[in-house]
Short mmCIF file of C-alpha atoms in Angstrom, two decimals:
data_model
loop_
_atom_site.label_atom_id
_atom_site.label_comp_id
_atom_site.label_asym_id
_atom_site.label_seq_id
_atom_site.Cartn_x
_atom_site.Cartn_y
_atom_site.Cartn_z
CA MET V 1 113.17 105.87 70.01
CA THR V 2 112.16 103.81 73.66
CA ILE V 3 109.84 106.18 76.39
CA ASN V 4 107.87 105.19 79.34
CA LEU V 5 104.26 105.78 78.76
CA LEU V 6 102.27 106.51 82.11
CA TYR V 7 98.00 106.98 82.51
CA PHE V 8 96.16 108.16 85.35
CA ALA V 9 92.20 107.79 86.17
CA TRP V 10 89.90 106.95 83.39
CA VAL V 11 92.71 107.56 81.14
CA ARG V 12 94.48 104.02 82.63
CA GLU V 13 90.96 102.59 83.24
CA LYS V 14 89.87 102.75 80.16
CA ILE V 15 94.16 101.57 77.94
CA GLY V 16 94.12 99.27 81.07
CA LYS V 17 97.47 99.53 82.08
CA SER V 18 99.14 101.96 83.61
CA THR V 19 102.87 101.74 82.58
CA GLU V 20 104.47 100.56 79.05
CA THR V 21 107.22 101.26 77.31
CA VAL V 22 107.52 101.63 73.96
CA ASP V 23 109.31 102.15 70.44
CA LEU V 24 108.48 105.46 68.95
CA PRO V 25 108.71 105.67 64.71
CA SER V 26 110.86 108.51 63.78
CA SER V 27 107.92 109.47 62.63
CA VAL V 28 105.82 110.28 65.87
CA ARG V 29 107.20 113.91 66.50
CA THR V 30 104.29 115.37 68.79
CA ILE V 31 102.34 114.84 71.21
CA ALA V 32 99.06 114.92 69.63
CA ASP V 33 101.14 112.31 66.66
CA LEU V 34 101.75 110.30 69.58
CA VAL V 35 98.08 109.80 70.52
CA GLN V 36 97.42 109.25 66.68
CA TRP V 37 99.39 106.69 67.44
CA LEU V 38 98.78 105.05 70.24
CA VAL V 39 94.88 105.10 69.02
CA ALA V 40 95.70 103.00 65.86
CA ARG V 41 96.75 100.25 68.87
CA GLY V 42 94.17 99.00 69.57
CA PRO V 43 89.71 99.15 70.55
CA GLU V 44 90.95 100.34 74.20
CA TYR V 45 93.40 103.31 73.12
CA ALA V 46 90.56 104.30 70.78
CA ASP V 47 88.35 103.98 73.75
CA ALA V 48 90.31 106.07 76.16
CA PHE V 49 90.95 108.85 73.22
CA ALA V 50 87.81 109.09 72.53
CA ARG V 51 87.17 112.97 72.86
CA PRO V 52 91.24 113.46 72.58
CA GLU V 53 90.51 117.07 73.30
CA VAL V 54 89.67 116.13 77.28
CA VAL V 55 92.74 114.16 77.50
CA ARG V 56 96.13 116.05 79.29
CA ALA V 57 99.46 115.23 78.85
CA ALA V 58 102.71 115.66 80.98
CA ILE V 59 106.87 115.50 79.04
CA ASP V 60 109.18 114.44 82.34
CA ARG V 61 106.26 115.58 84.94
CA ALA V 62 105.63 119.30 83.11
CA HIS V 63 102.66 119.94 81.23
CA VAL V 64 102.18 120.54 77.50
CA LYS V 65 100.18 120.50 75.30
CA THR V 66 99.31 118.27 72.18
CA SER V 67 101.42 120.14 69.44
CA ALA V 68 104.54 119.80 72.32
CA GLU V 69 107.17 118.27 70.60
CA ILE V 70 108.72 115.07 72.22
CA GLY V 71 111.81 115.91 71.55
CA ALA V 72 113.68 113.92 73.73
CA ALA V 73 111.59 112.63 76.77
CA ARG V 74 111.86 110.01 78.82
CA GLU V 75 108.25 109.61 80.25
CA ILE V 76 104.83 110.94 78.69
CA ALA V 77 101.63 110.79 81.03
CA PHE V 78 98.44 110.87 79.71
CA PHE V 79 95.21 112.05 82.00
CA PRO V 80 91.99 113.25 82.50
CA PRO V 81 92.26 117.01 84.21
CA VAL V 82 93.47 116.96 86.96
CA THR V 83 90.73 117.33 89.93
CA GLY V 84 93.04 117.95 92.99
CA GLY V 85 92.20 120.18 95.74
CA MET D 1 108.05 126.76 102.61
CA SER D 2 107.64 122.79 101.61
CA VAL D 3 105.51 121.23 100.17
CA SER D 4 103.81 116.93 101.13
CA VAL D 5 102.36 114.34 99.56
CA GLN D 6 100.71 112.21 101.94
CA SER D 7 98.60 109.38 102.94
CA GLU D 8 97.99 110.00 106.96
CA ASP D 9 96.11 113.55 107.71
CA PHE D 10 97.47 116.32 109.00
CA ASP D 11 96.49 118.59 112.36
CA LEU D 12 95.79 122.04 111.80
CA THR D 13 97.40 123.16 114.62
CA ALA D 14 100.28 121.52 114.77
CA GLU D 15 101.31 122.47 111.46
CA VAL D 16 100.47 126.01 111.98
CA ARG D 17 102.78 126.34 115.44
CA ARG D 18 105.58 124.57 113.60
CA LEU D 19 105.63 127.51 111.52
CA THR D 20 105.67 129.99 113.36
CA ALA D 21 106.94 128.39 116.10
CA GLY D 22 110.71 131.05 117.09
CA ARG D 23 108.99 133.89 115.23
CA VAL D 24 107.81 137.76 115.51
CA ASP D 25 107.93 138.42 112.05
CA ILE D 26 104.57 137.19 110.93
CA GLY D 27 101.44 139.38 111.57
CA ALA D 28 98.53 137.40 109.43
CA ILE D 29 97.70 133.33 109.45
CA VAL D 30 95.60 132.21 106.58
CA THR D 31 94.92 128.58 106.54
CA PHE D 32 92.92 126.68 104.37
CA THR D 33 91.27 123.37 104.82
CA GLY D 34 89.70 121.01 102.00
CA THR D 35 86.83 118.05 102.77
CA VAL D 36 85.51 115.19 102.17
CA ARG D 37 81.85 115.49 101.37
CA GLY D 38 79.23 113.26 101.90
CA GLU D 39 77.27 113.09 98.90
CA ALA D 40 77.59 114.59 95.39
CA LYS D 41 75.45 115.07 92.99
CA GLY D 42 72.48 113.86 95.67
CA GLN D 43 74.20 110.44 95.84
CA THR D 44 75.36 109.28 99.42
CA ILE D 45 79.44 109.57 98.85
CA THR D 46 81.04 106.63 101.30
CA SER D 47 84.20 106.53 100.00
CA MET D 48 86.33 109.40 97.92
CA THR D 49 90.02 107.29 96.46
CA LEU D 50 92.73 109.99 95.02
CA GLU D 51 94.68 109.11 92.49
CA HIS D 52 97.57 110.99 91.92
CA TYR D 53 100.97 111.42 89.91
CA PRO D 54 104.46 110.32 91.87
CA GLY D 55 107.25 112.47 91.24
CA MET D 56 104.93 115.36 89.46
CA THR D 57 102.62 115.93 91.98
CA GLU D 58 105.81 117.57 94.48
CA SER D 59 107.31 119.35 91.60
CA GLU D 60 104.23 121.09 90.73
CA LEU D 61 103.32 121.56 94.36
CA ALA D 62 106.90 123.41 94.34
CA ARG D 63 106.20 125.57 91.84
CA VAL D 64 103.18 126.62 92.75
CA GLU D 65 104.46 127.46 95.96
CA ALA D 66 107.28 129.59 94.55
CA GLU D 67 104.90 131.38 92.59
CA ALA D 68 102.97 132.71 95.44
CA LEU D 69 105.85 133.48 97.21
CA ALA D 70 107.25 135.19 94.36
CA ARG D 71 104.14 137.33 94.03
CA TRP D 72 103.41 138.45 97.77
CA PRO D 73 106.13 139.23 100.15
CA LEU D 74 105.28 136.25 102.54
CA GLN D 75 107.22 135.12 106.02
CA ALA D 76 106.36 131.16 105.32
CA THR D 77 103.55 128.73 102.90
CA ARG D 78 103.01 124.69 103.90
CA ILE D 79 100.41 123.09 100.89
CA ILE D 80 100.22 118.97 102.33
CA HIS D 81 97.72 117.22 100.08
CA ARG D 82 96.07 113.28 100.75
CA TYR D 83 96.39 110.73 98.09
CA GLY D 84 94.47 107.62 98.66
CA GLU D 85 91.27 105.85 100.17
CA LEU D 86 89.51 108.99 102.27
CA ARG D 87 85.88 109.53 103.79
CA PRO D 88 83.35 111.48 103.83
CA GLY D 89 85.00 114.48 106.65
CA ASP D 90 88.43 113.39 106.52
CA ASN D 91 91.24 116.23 105.45
CA ILE D 92 92.12 115.96 101.79
CA VAL D 93 94.69 119.69 101.31
CA LEU D 94 96.37 122.53 103.36
CA VAL D 95 97.79 125.45 102.37
CA ILE D 96 98.91 127.50 104.38
CA ALA D 97 100.30 131.94 104.22
CA ALA D 98 101.79 133.91 106.60
CA SER D 99 102.32 137.45 106.05
CA ALA D 100 103.07 140.34 107.96
CA HIS D 101 99.95 141.67 107.00
CA ARG D 102 96.69 140.19 106.22
CA GLN D 103 96.19 141.30 102.28
CA ALA D 104 98.98 139.08 101.46
CA ALA D 105 98.10 136.25 103.85
CA PHE D 106 94.42 136.56 102.34
CA GLU D 107 95.68 136.51 98.70
CA ALA D 108 98.35 134.53 98.73
CA ALA D 109 96.20 131.35 100.57
CA ALA D 110 93.41 131.91 97.59
CA PHE D 111 95.78 131.64 94.57
CA LEU D 112 97.56 128.56 95.97
CA MET D 113 94.60 126.62 96.16
CA ASP D 114 93.65 128.16 92.51
CA TYR D 115 96.42 127.28 91.38
CA LEU D 116 96.84 124.01 93.00
CA LYS D 117 93.40 122.66 92.14
CA SER D 118 94.36 123.73 88.36
CA ARG D 119 97.91 122.16 88.08
CA ALA D 120 98.92 119.92 90.40
CA PRO D 121 97.71 116.06 89.28
CA PHE D 122 94.46 114.56 91.40
CA TRP D 123 92.39 112.71 90.16
CA LYS D 124 88.86 111.83 92.71
CA LYS D 125 87.41 109.31 91.99
CA GLU D 126 84.15 109.23 94.38
CA THR D 127 82.38 105.80 95.43
CA THR D 128 78.75 106.14 96.32
CA ALA D 129 76.22 103.81 98.59
CA ALA D 130 75.69 101.22 95.70
CA GLY D 131 78.35 101.00 95.20
CA LYS D 132 79.38 102.34 92.35
CA GLY D 133 82.81 104.62 91.03
CA ASP D 134 82.61 107.57 89.17
CA TRP D 135 85.91 109.81 88.42
CA VAL D 136 85.07 113.39 88.96
CA ASP D 137 84.55 115.98 86.65
CA ALA D 138 86.94 118.74 86.90
CA ARG D 139 84.75 121.81 87.21
CA GLU D 140 85.45 125.01 84.15
CA GLY D 141 85.10 127.15 87.23
CA ASP D 142 88.73 125.78 87.71
CA ASP D 143 89.99 127.45 85.48
CA ARG D 144 88.39 130.47 85.88
CA ALA D 145 89.52 131.24 89.24
CA VAL D 146 93.21 130.70 87.57
CA GLU D 147 92.73 133.38 85.29
CA ARG D 148 91.95 136.16 87.57
CA TRP D 149 95.93 135.58 88.74
CA GLY D 150 96.39 136.45 85.22
CA LYS D 151 100.10 134.98 83.99
CA GLY D 152 102.60 135.17 86.14
#
């Protein structure tokens, strides 16, 4: 399955890009699976997800927990806890 | 009832005037303006850069606004949040809640800010006088501030 990944703030800086398109194997079913899959891709991902509990995710522009199923998602974003306002 | 995400500054007086023009059903207007501080953790801040998630930001702000409208009898609401590079003293965010009576307006304005701070996908990076850039950490107090409103 082809999916767009977006990264923001220090997650973006650590990975070194703001967006990429990836082909996910069918074994990647949840956000947590996706994090694991990304970490195995290289040290920059391992660095970004070194403390996975502080990285937040959104599926198709809605906040989700790491247990969320990716399903037919088209866009998944990873970012630090938000600090607006 | 509207939400704007913009790099340009906003004018509080003009926004209130626009919201209340031609209306006599409003008896209370509460506004909140967030601005850039020139100091953080004892360091002088020369600029603050706000990054956001275009598309998701607008939909989260609209969701927060809809939640406030469902909870309080509001005549009008307005949210403006800026992004890009800002200087100390610059405006960051404006929230307006207008109602027939003050309690709904006070509560809704506080609710909008608390929810916005925990949901809207913005990230602040502060640059110090020494030229060092640091991402601002989320405050635990912000999550607690949201919890006081309970589940929607």
